[in-house]
Amino acid sequence: MKYYTSLREIQADLHDGSVSCRQLVAYYLKNIEEKNAQLNAFVAVYGEEAQQRAEEIDLKIAAGKAGRLAGMVVGIKDVLCYKDHGLQAGSKILDGFVSQFTATAVQRILDEDAIIIGRQNCDEFAMGSSNENSAFGVVRNAADVTRVPGGSSGGSAVAVQADMCLASLGSDTGGSVRQPAAFCGLVGFKPTYGRISRWGLVAYGSSFDCIGPITKSVEDAALLLEIMAGADEFDSTVSTQPVGDYTHLSGLLKHPLRIGYLREGVESEGLQPEMKQAMLAKLEVLREQGHTVELVDFDLLSYILPTYYILTTAESSSNLSRFDGVRYGHRSNKAEDLTSLYKKSRSEGFGKEVKRRIMLGTFVLSASYYDAYYTKAQKVRRLMKEQTDRVFEKYDFLLMPTTPTTAFPIGDKTEDPLQMYLADIFTVQANVVGNPAISIPNGVDAQGLPMGLQIMGKPFGEAELLAFSNQLTETNTAQPSVA
């Protein structure tokens, strides 16, 4: 079986009969069998079910009735509901829980004949930047198994990186699709907030969470977005704006473009030298193409991480209050009364990082500190949104590295939460202000570790953002990583 980099390649072979969906699924299952024990990307594999579905789709292809995603084998992050399948959000607190319905985004790709091959490991309740916080254990980067894959959608990224599926669905609250995509040499896309329904996504920070694809190509990310996006009667926060044509990207962009880049993206003290060089090289290419490329100072950047963590911990404290050992999931057998049932079930079921964020969130929401922290953070968020909007009045796109460094060693930052949080310094802005952003591959460092370039666009400017990203990656070809 050859190494496929896009659904277009697969569908060409499907239609000329040189491969079948059944053979594709068998190939990916073989890779999972050979690699997953070391990489720990999947927590559940739906082998028999995927094979049966592949046979059904092969019949549809033969009859000329197949959907747009026929031949796409997909993994889903362990925060997305899939009816009659397990869902744990990487946590002991949901041990044994089975989804009662299917998330809207998942149902929409199923309706277009995608094949779901399994459920993927992630940081517990999507809280983490390294995929070291899962109850199922650490996920390892296929480029170097001593290093993290990024988080929280680390399992989803590694599954695509190691060719255990063609694409994955992750969730992005502060960079959790883009950061692991960067660490694994892939495309990771976060749409405008509300572009894709959150119905069936386990909530972390409700005003930040976005479902997004991790793929080997921009065109596959565009196709998945087009299929998943749009209004949903089950989600009152989803946008009712019409879904654009994201798959026909040629001719969308004016020329020349006006492109801004963050000063910190080339001058930050913590920036890996190779990351800076790759960024400057890309900017020079854009100048040579005739685009206007200018430095942007975003003077609120130093407030982005504090604002993000105050607001997301507050929202997570509220969202995670529902996991109490009463209705579903883990229930302590050491409880003596109702109060101890709550305390012991949550103490036993939640991991260290989740507990830390629940306590921080409860603190900033408390009566004594609500105005000092939560209210002030909401005001700063509004200022950031206004300043970002002003940037996009002048520029079409804003460029920066996806991460300050390439993938760091496993265990390197676990004892210093602040250093771990700084791994998200460039990605959280898009979530704080709600703009779409994408990470695309931007070469490798001296150790062969992938580097990512992040591009942020205007709200609901997904089509233009994808078209520009596709242009930047046209000369890049995804290569298989050997675990």
Tab-separated table of C-alpha atoms in Angstrom:
chain	number	residue	atom	x	y	z
A	1	MET	CA	0.000	0.000	0.000
A	2	LYS	CA	1.460	3.362	-0.955
A	3	TYR	CA	1.711	6.340	1.365
A	4	TYR	CA	-1.246	8.656	0.727
A	5	THR	CA	-1.027	12.365	1.485
A	6	SER	CA	-4.582	13.361	0.554
A	7	LEU	CA	-8.071	12.009	0.001
A	8	ARG	CA	-7.839	13.099	-3.619
A	9	GLU	CA	-5.047	10.548	-4.177
A	10	ILE	CA	-7.053	7.826	-2.458
A	11	GLN	CA	-10.228	8.518	-4.392
A	12	ALA	CA	-8.341	8.438	-7.701
A	13	ASP	CA	-7.148	4.926	-6.855
A	14	LEU	CA	-10.567	3.897	-5.554
A	15	HIS	CA	-12.226	4.879	-8.796
A	16	ASP	CA	-9.709	3.156	-11.044
A	17	GLY	CA	-9.954	0.023	-8.928
A	18	SER	CA	-6.324	-0.134	-7.794
A	19	VAL	CA	-7.381	-0.010	-4.144
A	20	SER	CA	-10.561	-0.588	-2.121
A	21	CYS	CA	-11.846	0.843	1.144
A	22	ARG	CA	-11.501	-2.633	2.621
A	23	GLN	CA	-7.798	-2.685	1.710
A	24	LEU	CA	-7.304	0.821	3.076
A	25	VAL	CA	-8.827	-0.095	6.430
A	26	ALA	CA	-6.738	-3.280	6.598
A	27	TYR	CA	-3.612	-1.208	5.912
A	28	TYR	CA	-4.352	1.306	8.667
A	29	LEU	CA	-5.301	-1.450	11.125
A	30	LYS	CA	-1.977	-3.153	10.409
A	31	ASN	CA	-0.125	0.097	11.132
A	32	ILE	CA	-2.069	0.514	14.379
A	33	GLU	CA	-1.198	-3.045	15.391
A	34	GLU	CA	2.496	-2.481	14.682
A	35	LYS	CA	2.917	1.046	16.079
A	36	ASN	CA	0.282	1.862	18.665
A	37	ALA	CA	1.787	-0.152	21.521
A	38	GLN	CA	4.788	2.187	21.468
A	39	LEU	CA	3.120	5.451	20.455
A	40	ASN	CA	-0.112	5.074	22.501
A	41	ALA	CA	-2.143	7.197	20.067
A	42	PHE	CA	-5.351	5.115	20.126
A	43	VAL	CA	-7.237	4.146	23.279
A	44	ALA	CA	-9.864	2.134	21.362
A	45	VAL	CA	-9.799	0.658	17.851
A	46	TYR	CA	-13.006	-0.153	15.976
A	47	GLY	CA	-11.464	-2.737	13.662
A	48	GLU	CA	-14.397	-5.026	12.883
A	49	GLU	CA	-16.818	-2.133	12.595
A	50	ALA	CA	-14.471	-0.191	10.277
A	51	GLN	CA	-14.029	-3.234	8.034
A	52	GLN	CA	-17.776	-3.744	7.770
A	53	ARG	CA	-18.318	-0.077	6.943
A	54	ALA	CA	-15.552	-0.218	4.336
A	55	GLU	CA	-17.359	-3.052	2.555
A	56	GLU	CA	-20.580	-1.020	2.515
A	57	ILE	CA	-18.795	2.007	1.070
A	58	ASP	CA	-17.078	-0.105	-1.585
A	59	LEU	CA	-20.542	-1.123	-2.747
A	60	LYS	CA	-21.616	2.540	-2.795
A	61	ILE	CA	-18.574	3.454	-4.890
A	62	ALA	CA	-19.374	0.675	-7.362
A	63	ALA	CA	-22.952	1.986	-7.591
A	64	GLY	CA	-21.838	5.607	-7.998
A	65	LYS	CA	-23.565	6.650	-4.771
A	66	ALA	CA	-20.617	7.256	-2.431
A	67	GLY	CA	-20.312	10.392	-0.295
A	68	ARG	CA	-17.618	13.047	-0.565
A	69	LEU	CA	-15.459	11.437	2.133
A	70	ALA	CA	-15.510	7.897	0.750
A	71	GLY	CA	-12.059	6.441	1.379
A	72	MET	CA	-11.176	8.771	4.263
A	73	VAL	CA	-10.255	6.774	7.362
A	74	VAL	CA	-10.581	9.041	10.404
A	75	GLY	CA	-9.756	8.855	14.100
A	76	ILE	CA	-11.639	10.944	16.660
A	77	LYS	CA	-10.262	12.517	19.811
A	78	ASP	CA	-11.529	11.068	23.081
A	79	VAL	CA	-13.688	14.137	23.751
A	80	LEU	CA	-16.155	13.605	20.886
A	81	CYS	CA	-19.350	11.624	21.324
A	82	TYR	CA	-19.922	8.650	19.033
A	83	LYS	CA	-23.115	6.775	19.857
A	84	ASP	CA	-22.664	3.372	21.523
A	85	HIS	CA	-18.897	3.885	21.791
A	86	GLY	CA	-16.812	4.681	24.844
A	87	LEU	CA	-15.936	8.246	25.816
A	88	GLN	CA	-13.571	9.136	28.671
A	89	ALA	CA	-11.899	12.450	27.816
A	90	GLY	CA	-8.664	10.821	28.934
A	91	SER	CA	-9.981	10.643	32.513
A	92	LYS	CA	-10.725	8.014	35.149
A	93	ILE	CA	-13.796	10.019	36.160
A	94	LEU	CA	-15.590	8.794	33.015
A	95	ASP	CA	-14.441	5.197	33.277
A	96	GLY	CA	-16.983	2.945	31.572
A	97	PHE	CA	-19.065	5.759	30.079
A	98	VAL	CA	-20.683	5.066	26.692
A	99	SER	CA	-21.969	7.890	24.466
A	100	GLN	CA	-25.738	8.100	24.100
A	101	PHE	CA	-25.602	10.146	20.883
A	102	THR	CA	-23.184	11.210	18.152
A	103	ALA	CA	-21.606	14.662	17.981
A	104	THR	CA	-22.888	16.801	15.110
A	105	ALA	CA	-19.428	17.130	13.533
A	106	VAL	CA	-18.891	13.361	13.718
A	107	GLN	CA	-22.335	12.621	12.273
A	108	ARG	CA	-21.722	14.964	9.357
A	109	ILE	CA	-18.539	13.181	8.281
A	110	LEU	CA	-20.263	9.812	8.709
A	111	ASP	CA	-23.064	11.009	6.458
A	112	GLU	CA	-20.438	11.629	3.758
A	113	ASP	CA	-19.048	8.077	4.153
A	114	ALA	CA	-15.965	8.678	6.285
A	115	ILE	CA	-14.803	5.573	8.155
A	116	ILE	CA	-14.061	6.027	11.867
A	117	ILE	CA	-11.290	3.645	12.872
A	118	GLY	CA	-10.931	4.465	16.560
A	119	ARG	CA	-10.803	6.799	19.539
A	120	GLN	CA	-7.616	8.734	20.220
A	121	ASN	CA	-5.672	9.557	23.359
A	122	CYS	CA	-5.601	13.128	24.682
A	123	ASP	CA	-4.727	15.170	27.735
A	124	GLU	CA	-7.398	14.721	30.399
A	125	PHE	CA	-10.416	16.893	29.514
A	126	ALA	CA	-8.218	18.491	26.821
A	127	MET	CA	-6.130	20.231	29.491
A	128	GLY	CA	-2.499	20.127	28.456
A	129	SER	CA	0.153	20.990	25.901
A	130	SER	CA	2.064	17.705	25.793
A	131	ASN	CA	-0.350	14.746	26.097
A	132	GLU	CA	1.290	13.702	29.355
A	133	ASN	CA	-1.886	14.225	31.419
A	134	SER	CA	-3.988	11.316	30.136
A	135	ALA	CA	-5.283	8.528	32.349
A	136	PHE	CA	-4.281	6.246	29.447
A	137	GLY	CA	-0.632	7.285	29.655
A	138	VAL	CA	1.771	9.429	27.642
A	139	VAL	CA	1.540	9.673	23.844
A	140	ARG	CA	4.901	9.600	22.032
A	141	ASN	CA	5.968	11.605	19.007
A	142	ALA	CA	6.597	9.318	16.011
A	143	ALA	CA	9.499	11.529	14.879
A	144	ASP	CA	11.291	10.859	18.199
A	145	VAL	CA	9.617	8.634	20.784
A	146	THR	CA	11.470	10.353	23.634
A	147	ARG	CA	9.574	13.560	22.893
A	148	VAL	CA	6.021	14.784	23.369
A	149	PRO	CA	3.596	15.060	20.446
A	150	GLY	CA	1.996	18.252	21.751
A	151	GLY	CA	-1.413	18.503	23.287
A	152	SER	CA	-4.123	18.175	24.011
A	153	SER	CA	-4.887	16.425	20.687
A	154	GLY	CA	-1.568	14.562	20.757
A	155	GLY	CA	-2.999	11.133	20.008
A	156	SER	CA	-4.943	12.550	17.083
A	157	ALA	CA	-1.796	14.110	15.599
A	158	VAL	CA	0.444	11.075	16.102
A	159	ALA	CA	-2.158	8.778	14.525
A	160	VAL	CA	-1.951	10.819	11.300
A	161	GLN	CA	1.815	11.331	11.574
A	162	ALA	CA	2.451	7.573	11.893
A	163	ASP	CA	-0.041	6.783	9.090
A	164	MET	CA	-2.533	4.996	11.326
A	165	CYS	CA	-5.355	6.981	9.699
A	166	LEU	CA	-5.576	9.648	7.010
A	167	ALA	CA	-7.071	12.385	9.202
A	168	SER	CA	-8.218	13.068	12.749
A	169	LEU	CA	-10.794	15.258	14.455
A	170	GLY	CA	-9.423	17.123	17.447
A	171	SER	CA	-10.514	20.007	19.628
A	172	ASP	CA	-8.746	23.344	20.061
A	173	THR	CA	-9.269	25.478	23.180
A	174	GLY	CA	-5.925	27.291	23.192
A	175	GLY	CA	-3.969	25.599	20.428
A	176	SER	CA	-4.760	21.930	21.018
A	177	VAL	CA	-5.104	21.148	17.298
A	178	ARG	CA	-2.429	23.494	15.936
A	179	GLN	CA	0.328	22.845	18.485
A	180	PRO	CA	0.412	19.024	18.104
A	181	ALA	CA	0.078	19.429	14.333
A	182	ALA	CA	3.213	21.614	14.430
A	183	PHE	CA	5.130	19.141	16.607
A	184	CYS	CA	4.181	16.295	14.244
A	185	GLY	CA	4.689	18.013	10.881
A	186	LEU	CA	1.009	18.195	9.926
A	187	VAL	CA	-1.757	20.631	9.056
A	188	GLY	CA	-3.943	21.633	12.016
A	189	PHE	CA	-6.904	23.943	11.542
A	190	LYS	CA	-8.948	25.905	14.097
A	191	PRO	CA	-12.005	27.571	12.534
A	192	THR	CA	-13.726	30.750	13.655
A	193	TYR	CA	-15.489	30.216	16.977
A	194	GLY	CA	-18.999	28.938	16.227
A	195	ARG	CA	-18.206	27.834	12.666
A	196	ILE	CA	-18.537	24.140	13.693
A	197	SER	CA	-21.157	22.947	16.176
A	198	ARG	CA	-19.864	21.951	19.619
A	199	TRP	CA	-22.806	19.586	20.201
A	200	GLY	CA	-21.283	16.329	21.409
A	201	LEU	CA	-17.909	17.831	22.370
A	202	VAL	CA	-16.971	17.409	26.033
A	203	ALA	CA	-16.709	20.986	27.296
A	204	TYR	CA	-13.495	22.459	28.687
A	205	GLY	CA	-13.815	26.215	28.055
A	206	SER	CA	-17.162	26.724	26.358
A	207	SER	CA	-16.404	30.155	24.901
A	208	PHE	CA	-13.046	28.948	23.528
A	209	ASP	CA	-13.587	25.331	22.367
A	210	CYS	CA	-13.499	24.573	18.632
A	211	ILE	CA	-13.525	21.254	16.785
A	212	GLY	CA	-10.872	21.138	14.075
A	213	PRO	CA	-9.198	18.679	11.670
A	214	ILE	CA	-5.620	17.391	11.679
A	215	THR	CA	-4.560	16.299	8.203
A	216	LYS	CA	-1.604	15.811	5.870
A	217	SER	CA	-2.865	18.420	3.398
A	218	VAL	CA	-4.648	21.764	3.456
A	219	GLU	CA	-7.176	20.488	0.910
A	220	ASP	CA	-8.317	17.693	3.246
A	221	ALA	CA	-8.674	20.183	6.112
A	222	ALA	CA	-10.760	22.393	3.819
A	223	LEU	CA	-13.019	19.522	2.780
A	224	LEU	CA	-13.602	18.384	6.373
A	225	LEU	CA	-14.357	21.953	7.441
A	226	GLU	CA	-16.877	22.428	4.647
A	227	ILE	CA	-18.685	19.231	5.637
A	228	MET	CA	-18.665	19.827	9.407
A	229	ALA	CA	-19.466	23.561	9.402
A	230	GLY	CA	-22.874	25.182	9.572
A	231	ALA	CA	-25.939	25.774	11.714
A	232	ASP	CA	-27.114	23.147	14.181
A	233	GLU	CA	-30.380	23.128	16.099
A	234	PHE	CA	-28.636	21.488	19.066
A	235	ASP	CA	-26.050	24.263	19.571
A	236	SER	CA	-27.206	27.815	20.274
A	237	THR	CA	-23.641	29.168	19.973
A	238	VAL	CA	-23.021	27.934	16.427
A	239	SER	CA	-22.985	30.542	13.677
A	240	THR	CA	-25.828	30.681	11.172
A	241	GLN	CA	-23.633	32.341	8.555
A	242	PRO	CA	-23.699	30.401	5.268
A	243	VAL	CA	-20.933	27.851	4.830
A	244	GLY	CA	-18.438	28.916	2.189
A	245	ASP	CA	-16.972	26.900	-0.642
A	246	TYR	CA	-13.735	25.912	1.054
A	247	THR	CA	-12.632	23.268	-1.442
A	248	HIS	CA	-12.309	25.420	-4.576
A	249	LEU	CA	-9.574	27.756	-3.431
A	250	SER	CA	-7.967	28.988	-6.644
A	251	GLY	CA	-8.615	32.586	-7.639
A	252	LEU	CA	-9.818	33.667	-4.191
A	253	LEU	CA	-6.824	35.776	-3.227
A	254	LYS	CA	-6.049	39.272	-4.395
A	255	HIS	CA	-2.453	40.097	-5.242
A	256	PRO	CA	-0.412	41.451	-3.659
A	257	LEU	CA	-1.450	40.579	-0.115
A	258	ARG	CA	-0.760	42.610	3.009
A	259	ILE	CA	0.850	40.318	5.572
A	260	GLY	CA	1.753	41.157	9.153
A	261	TYR	CA	4.045	39.183	11.423
A	262	LEU	CA	4.446	39.408	15.181
A	263	ARG	CA	7.652	40.939	16.525
A	264	GLU	CA	7.776	38.208	19.175
A	265	GLY	CA	7.631	35.644	16.372
A	266	VAL	CA	11.163	36.587	15.319
A	267	GLU	CA	12.624	38.344	18.380
A	268	SER	CA	11.348	36.492	21.461
A	269	GLU	CA	14.084	35.330	23.865
A	270	GLY	CA	12.546	31.892	24.186
A	271	LEU	CA	12.344	31.322	20.438
A	272	GLN	CA	14.405	28.411	19.116
A	273	PRO	CA	16.993	29.803	16.625
A	274	GLU	CA	15.915	27.419	13.836
A	275	MET	CA	12.310	28.495	14.369
A	276	LYS	CA	13.358	32.123	13.855
A	277	GLN	CA	15.379	31.271	10.732
A	278	ALA	CA	12.505	29.318	9.192
A	279	MET	CA	10.110	32.171	9.944
A	280	LEU	CA	12.392	34.801	8.402
A	281	ALA	CA	12.967	32.631	5.340
A	282	LYS	CA	9.229	32.277	4.778
A	283	LEU	CA	8.735	36.028	5.141
A	284	GLU	CA	11.466	36.672	2.575
A	285	VAL	CA	9.795	34.304	0.101
A	286	LEU	CA	6.544	36.242	0.523
A	287	ARG	CA	8.348	39.547	-0.114
A	288	GLU	CA	9.921	38.100	-3.256
A	289	GLN	CA	6.446	37.148	-4.445
A	290	GLY	CA	5.468	40.818	-4.282
A	291	HIS	CA	3.430	40.815	-1.070
A	292	THR	CA	3.682	43.589	1.504
A	293	VAL	CA	5.227	42.078	4.648
A	294	GLU	CA	5.419	44.249	7.765
A	295	LEU	CA	6.251	43.915	11.429
A	296	VAL	CA	3.306	44.108	13.868
A	297	ASP	CA	3.564	45.070	17.525
A	298	PHE	CA	0.736	43.574	19.582
A	299	ASP	CA	1.271	45.272	22.933
A	300	LEU	CA	-1.290	43.114	24.724
A	301	LEU	CA	0.540	39.856	23.925
A	302	SER	CA	1.983	39.544	27.438
A	303	TYR	CA	-1.573	39.552	28.833
A	304	ILE	CA	-2.904	36.825	26.541
A	305	LEU	CA	-1.829	33.800	28.581
A	306	PRO	CA	-3.024	35.191	31.965
A	307	THR	CA	-6.349	36.184	30.400
A	308	TYR	CA	-6.726	32.809	28.723
A	309	TYR	CA	-5.985	30.792	31.863
A	310	ILE	CA	-8.195	32.885	34.137
A	311	LEU	CA	-11.172	32.518	31.801
A	312	THR	CA	-10.674	28.885	30.769
A	313	THR	CA	-10.096	27.677	34.321
A	314	ALA	CA	-13.234	29.516	35.411
A	315	GLU	CA	-15.242	27.861	32.632
A	316	SER	CA	-13.725	24.454	33.310
A	317	SER	CA	-14.539	24.745	37.013
A	318	SER	CA	-18.175	25.236	36.052
A	319	ASN	CA	-18.234	22.649	33.243
A	320	LEU	CA	-16.583	19.898	35.259
A	321	SER	CA	-18.899	20.289	38.244
A	322	ARG	CA	-21.249	17.816	36.513
A	323	PHE	CA	-18.799	14.956	37.100
A	324	ASP	CA	-19.784	14.087	40.636
A	325	GLY	CA	-19.960	10.281	40.824
A	326	VAL	CA	-23.770	10.286	40.964
A	327	ARG	CA	-25.075	10.004	37.420
A	328	TYR	CA	-22.299	8.360	35.416
A	329	GLY	CA	-18.624	7.483	35.402
A	330	HIS	CA	-16.420	6.749	38.399
A	331	ARG	CA	-18.089	6.438	41.820
A	332	SER	CA	-15.919	6.001	44.897
A	333	ASN	CA	-16.570	2.859	46.932
A	334	LYS	CA	-15.154	4.612	50.001
A	335	ALA	CA	-17.970	7.130	50.386
A	336	GLU	CA	-19.860	7.306	53.678
A	337	ASP	CA	-22.429	9.967	52.806
A	338	LEU	CA	-23.385	12.239	49.912
A	339	THR	CA	-20.730	14.855	50.645
A	340	SER	CA	-17.948	12.287	50.847
A	341	LEU	CA	-19.273	10.665	47.652
A	342	TYR	CA	-18.717	13.929	45.800
A	343	LYS	CA	-15.325	14.576	47.351
A	344	LYS	CA	-13.888	11.078	47.029
A	345	SER	CA	-15.247	10.391	43.551
A	346	ARG	CA	-13.785	13.638	42.188
A	347	SER	CA	-10.500	13.262	44.117
A	348	GLU	CA	-10.011	9.727	42.797
A	349	GLY	CA	-11.293	10.395	39.281
A	350	PHE	CA	-9.577	13.639	38.285
A	351	GLY	CA	-5.862	13.910	37.549
A	352	LYS	CA	-3.383	16.448	38.904
A	353	GLU	CA	-3.622	19.020	36.090
A	354	VAL	CA	-7.433	18.954	36.006
A	355	LYS	CA	-7.580	19.446	39.768
A	356	ARG	CA	-5.161	22.379	39.470
A	357	ARG	CA	-7.348	24.097	36.867
A	358	ILE	CA	-10.599	23.413	38.742
A	359	MET	CA	-9.117	24.990	41.883
A	360	LEU	CA	-7.797	27.999	39.965
A	361	GLY	CA	-11.181	28.447	38.293
A	362	THR	CA	-13.074	28.134	41.548
A	363	PHE	CA	-10.754	30.712	43.103
A	364	VAL	CA	-11.236	33.337	40.360
A	365	LEU	CA	-15.016	32.818	40.471
A	366	SER	CA	-15.231	33.159	44.243
A	367	ALA	CA	-17.104	36.151	45.647
A	368	SER	CA	-13.960	37.813	46.996
A	369	TYR	CA	-11.991	37.628	43.739
A	370	TYR	CA	-14.619	37.582	40.963
A	371	ASP	CA	-14.204	41.261	40.026
A	372	ALA	CA	-10.443	41.287	40.574
A	373	TYR	CA	-9.797	38.402	38.212
A	374	TYR	CA	-12.725	37.090	36.159
A	375	THR	CA	-14.404	40.415	35.371
A	376	LYS	CA	-11.073	42.075	34.622
A	377	ALA	CA	-10.026	39.202	32.346
A	378	GLN	CA	-13.266	39.539	30.379
A	379	LYS	CA	-12.541	43.251	29.877
A	380	VAL	CA	-8.995	42.487	28.710
A	381	ARG	CA	-10.401	39.879	26.317
A	382	ARG	CA	-12.567	42.562	24.763
A	383	LEU	CA	-9.536	44.864	24.377
A	384	MET	CA	-7.630	42.036	22.693
A	385	LYS	CA	-10.490	41.427	20.300
A	386	GLU	CA	-10.647	45.121	19.400
A	387	GLN	CA	-6.884	45.377	18.897
A	388	THR	CA	-6.829	42.193	16.765
A	389	ASP	CA	-9.663	43.574	14.639
A	390	ARG	CA	-7.616	46.730	14.069
A	391	VAL	CA	-4.674	44.624	12.897
A	392	PHE	CA	-6.926	42.894	10.367
A	393	GLU	CA	-8.222	46.219	9.077
A	394	LYS	CA	-4.695	46.740	7.754
A	395	TYR	CA	-3.528	43.188	7.018
A	396	ASP	CA	-5.014	40.135	5.322
A	397	PHE	CA	-3.126	37.613	7.458
A	398	LEU	CA	-1.007	37.548	10.598
A	399	LEU	CA	1.980	35.162	10.689
A	400	MET	CA	3.968	33.755	13.612
A	401	PRO	CA	5.562	30.439	14.610
A	402	THR	CA	3.000	27.957	15.909
A	403	THR	CA	5.244	27.162	18.886
A	404	PRO	CA	8.406	28.766	20.298
A	405	THR	CA	10.321	25.456	20.061
A	406	THR	CA	10.054	22.049	18.476
A	407	ALA	CA	8.783	19.071	20.488
A	408	PHE	CA	10.398	18.944	23.926
A	409	PRO	CA	11.448	15.776	25.801
A	410	ILE	CA	8.821	13.833	27.737
A	411	GLY	CA	8.888	14.937	31.385
A	412	ASP	CA	10.838	18.120	30.619
A	413	LYS	CA	8.139	20.561	31.745
A	414	THR	CA	5.847	18.487	33.946
A	415	GLU	CA	7.223	19.931	37.189
A	416	ASP	CA	6.872	23.537	36.008
A	417	PRO	CA	3.294	24.312	34.901
A	418	LEU	CA	4.193	27.885	33.907
A	419	GLN	CA	6.833	26.673	31.439
A	420	MET	CA	4.296	24.205	30.054
A	421	TYR	CA	1.702	26.958	29.629
A	422	LEU	CA	4.229	29.099	27.728
A	423	ALA	CA	4.250	26.451	24.971
A	424	ASP	CA	0.884	27.977	23.955
A	425	ILE	CA	2.093	31.596	23.779
A	426	PHE	CA	1.467	31.953	20.029
A	427	THR	CA	-1.688	29.839	19.714
A	428	VAL	CA	-4.013	31.157	22.427
A	429	GLN	CA	-4.688	34.525	20.768
A	430	ALA	CA	-6.879	32.941	18.071
A	431	ASN	CA	-9.044	31.332	20.760
A	432	VAL	CA	-9.239	34.419	22.957
A	433	VAL	CA	-10.497	36.554	20.050
A	434	GLY	CA	-12.310	33.805	18.109
A	435	ASN	CA	-10.433	34.150	14.798
A	436	PRO	CA	-9.573	31.213	12.522
A	437	ALA	CA	-5.961	29.988	12.492
A	438	ILE	CA	-3.992	27.204	10.877
A	439	SER	CA	-0.628	25.544	11.467
A	440	ILE	CA	1.249	24.264	8.429
A	441	PRO	CA	4.607	22.467	8.239
A	442	ASN	CA	7.626	24.765	7.986
A	443	GLY	CA	10.615	22.441	7.744
A	444	VAL	CA	12.547	20.605	10.453
A	445	ASP	CA	15.249	21.591	12.931
A	446	ALA	CA	18.773	20.175	13.176
A	447	GLN	CA	17.441	17.099	14.996
A	448	GLY	CA	14.850	16.397	12.328
A	449	LEU	CA	11.947	17.582	14.476
A	450	PRO	CA	9.073	19.310	12.631
A	451	MET	CA	8.476	23.050	12.887
A	452	GLY	CA	5.142	24.763	12.325
A	453	LEU	CA	4.098	28.105	10.840
A	454	GLN	CA	0.852	29.623	12.104
A	455	ILE	CA	-1.365	31.858	10.001
A	456	MET	CA	-4.301	33.720	11.525
A	457	GLY	CA	-7.110	35.131	9.397
A	458	LYS	CA	-10.179	37.318	9.692
A	459	PRO	CA	-13.374	36.017	11.386
A	460	PHE	CA	-15.208	33.720	8.968
A	461	GLY	CA	-12.396	34.233	6.455
A	462	GLU	CA	-11.714	30.500	6.314
A	463	ALA	CA	-11.778	30.306	2.519
A	464	GLU	CA	-9.081	32.949	2.065
A	465	LEU	CA	-7.015	31.553	4.945
A	466	LEU	CA	-7.111	28.045	3.473
A	467	ALA	CA	-6.302	29.335	-0.022
A	468	PHE	CA	-3.246	31.215	1.270
A	469	SER	CA	-2.117	28.248	3.367
A	470	ASN	CA	-2.495	25.957	0.378
A	471	GLN	CA	-0.259	28.241	-1.683
A	472	LEU	CA	2.403	28.164	1.027
A	473	THR	CA	2.366	24.358	1.195
A	474	GLU	CA	2.171	23.586	-2.523
A	475	THR	CA	5.876	22.868	-2.681
A	476	ASN	CA	5.821	20.755	0.494
A	477	THR	CA	5.165	17.046	0.346
A	478	ALA	CA	4.237	15.165	3.516
A	479	GLN	CA	6.648	12.334	4.254
A	480	PRO	CA	5.978	9.321	6.411
A	481	SER	CA	7.480	9.289	9.890
A	482	VAL	CA	8.916	6.031	11.108
A	483	ALA	CA	8.165	5.231	14.733
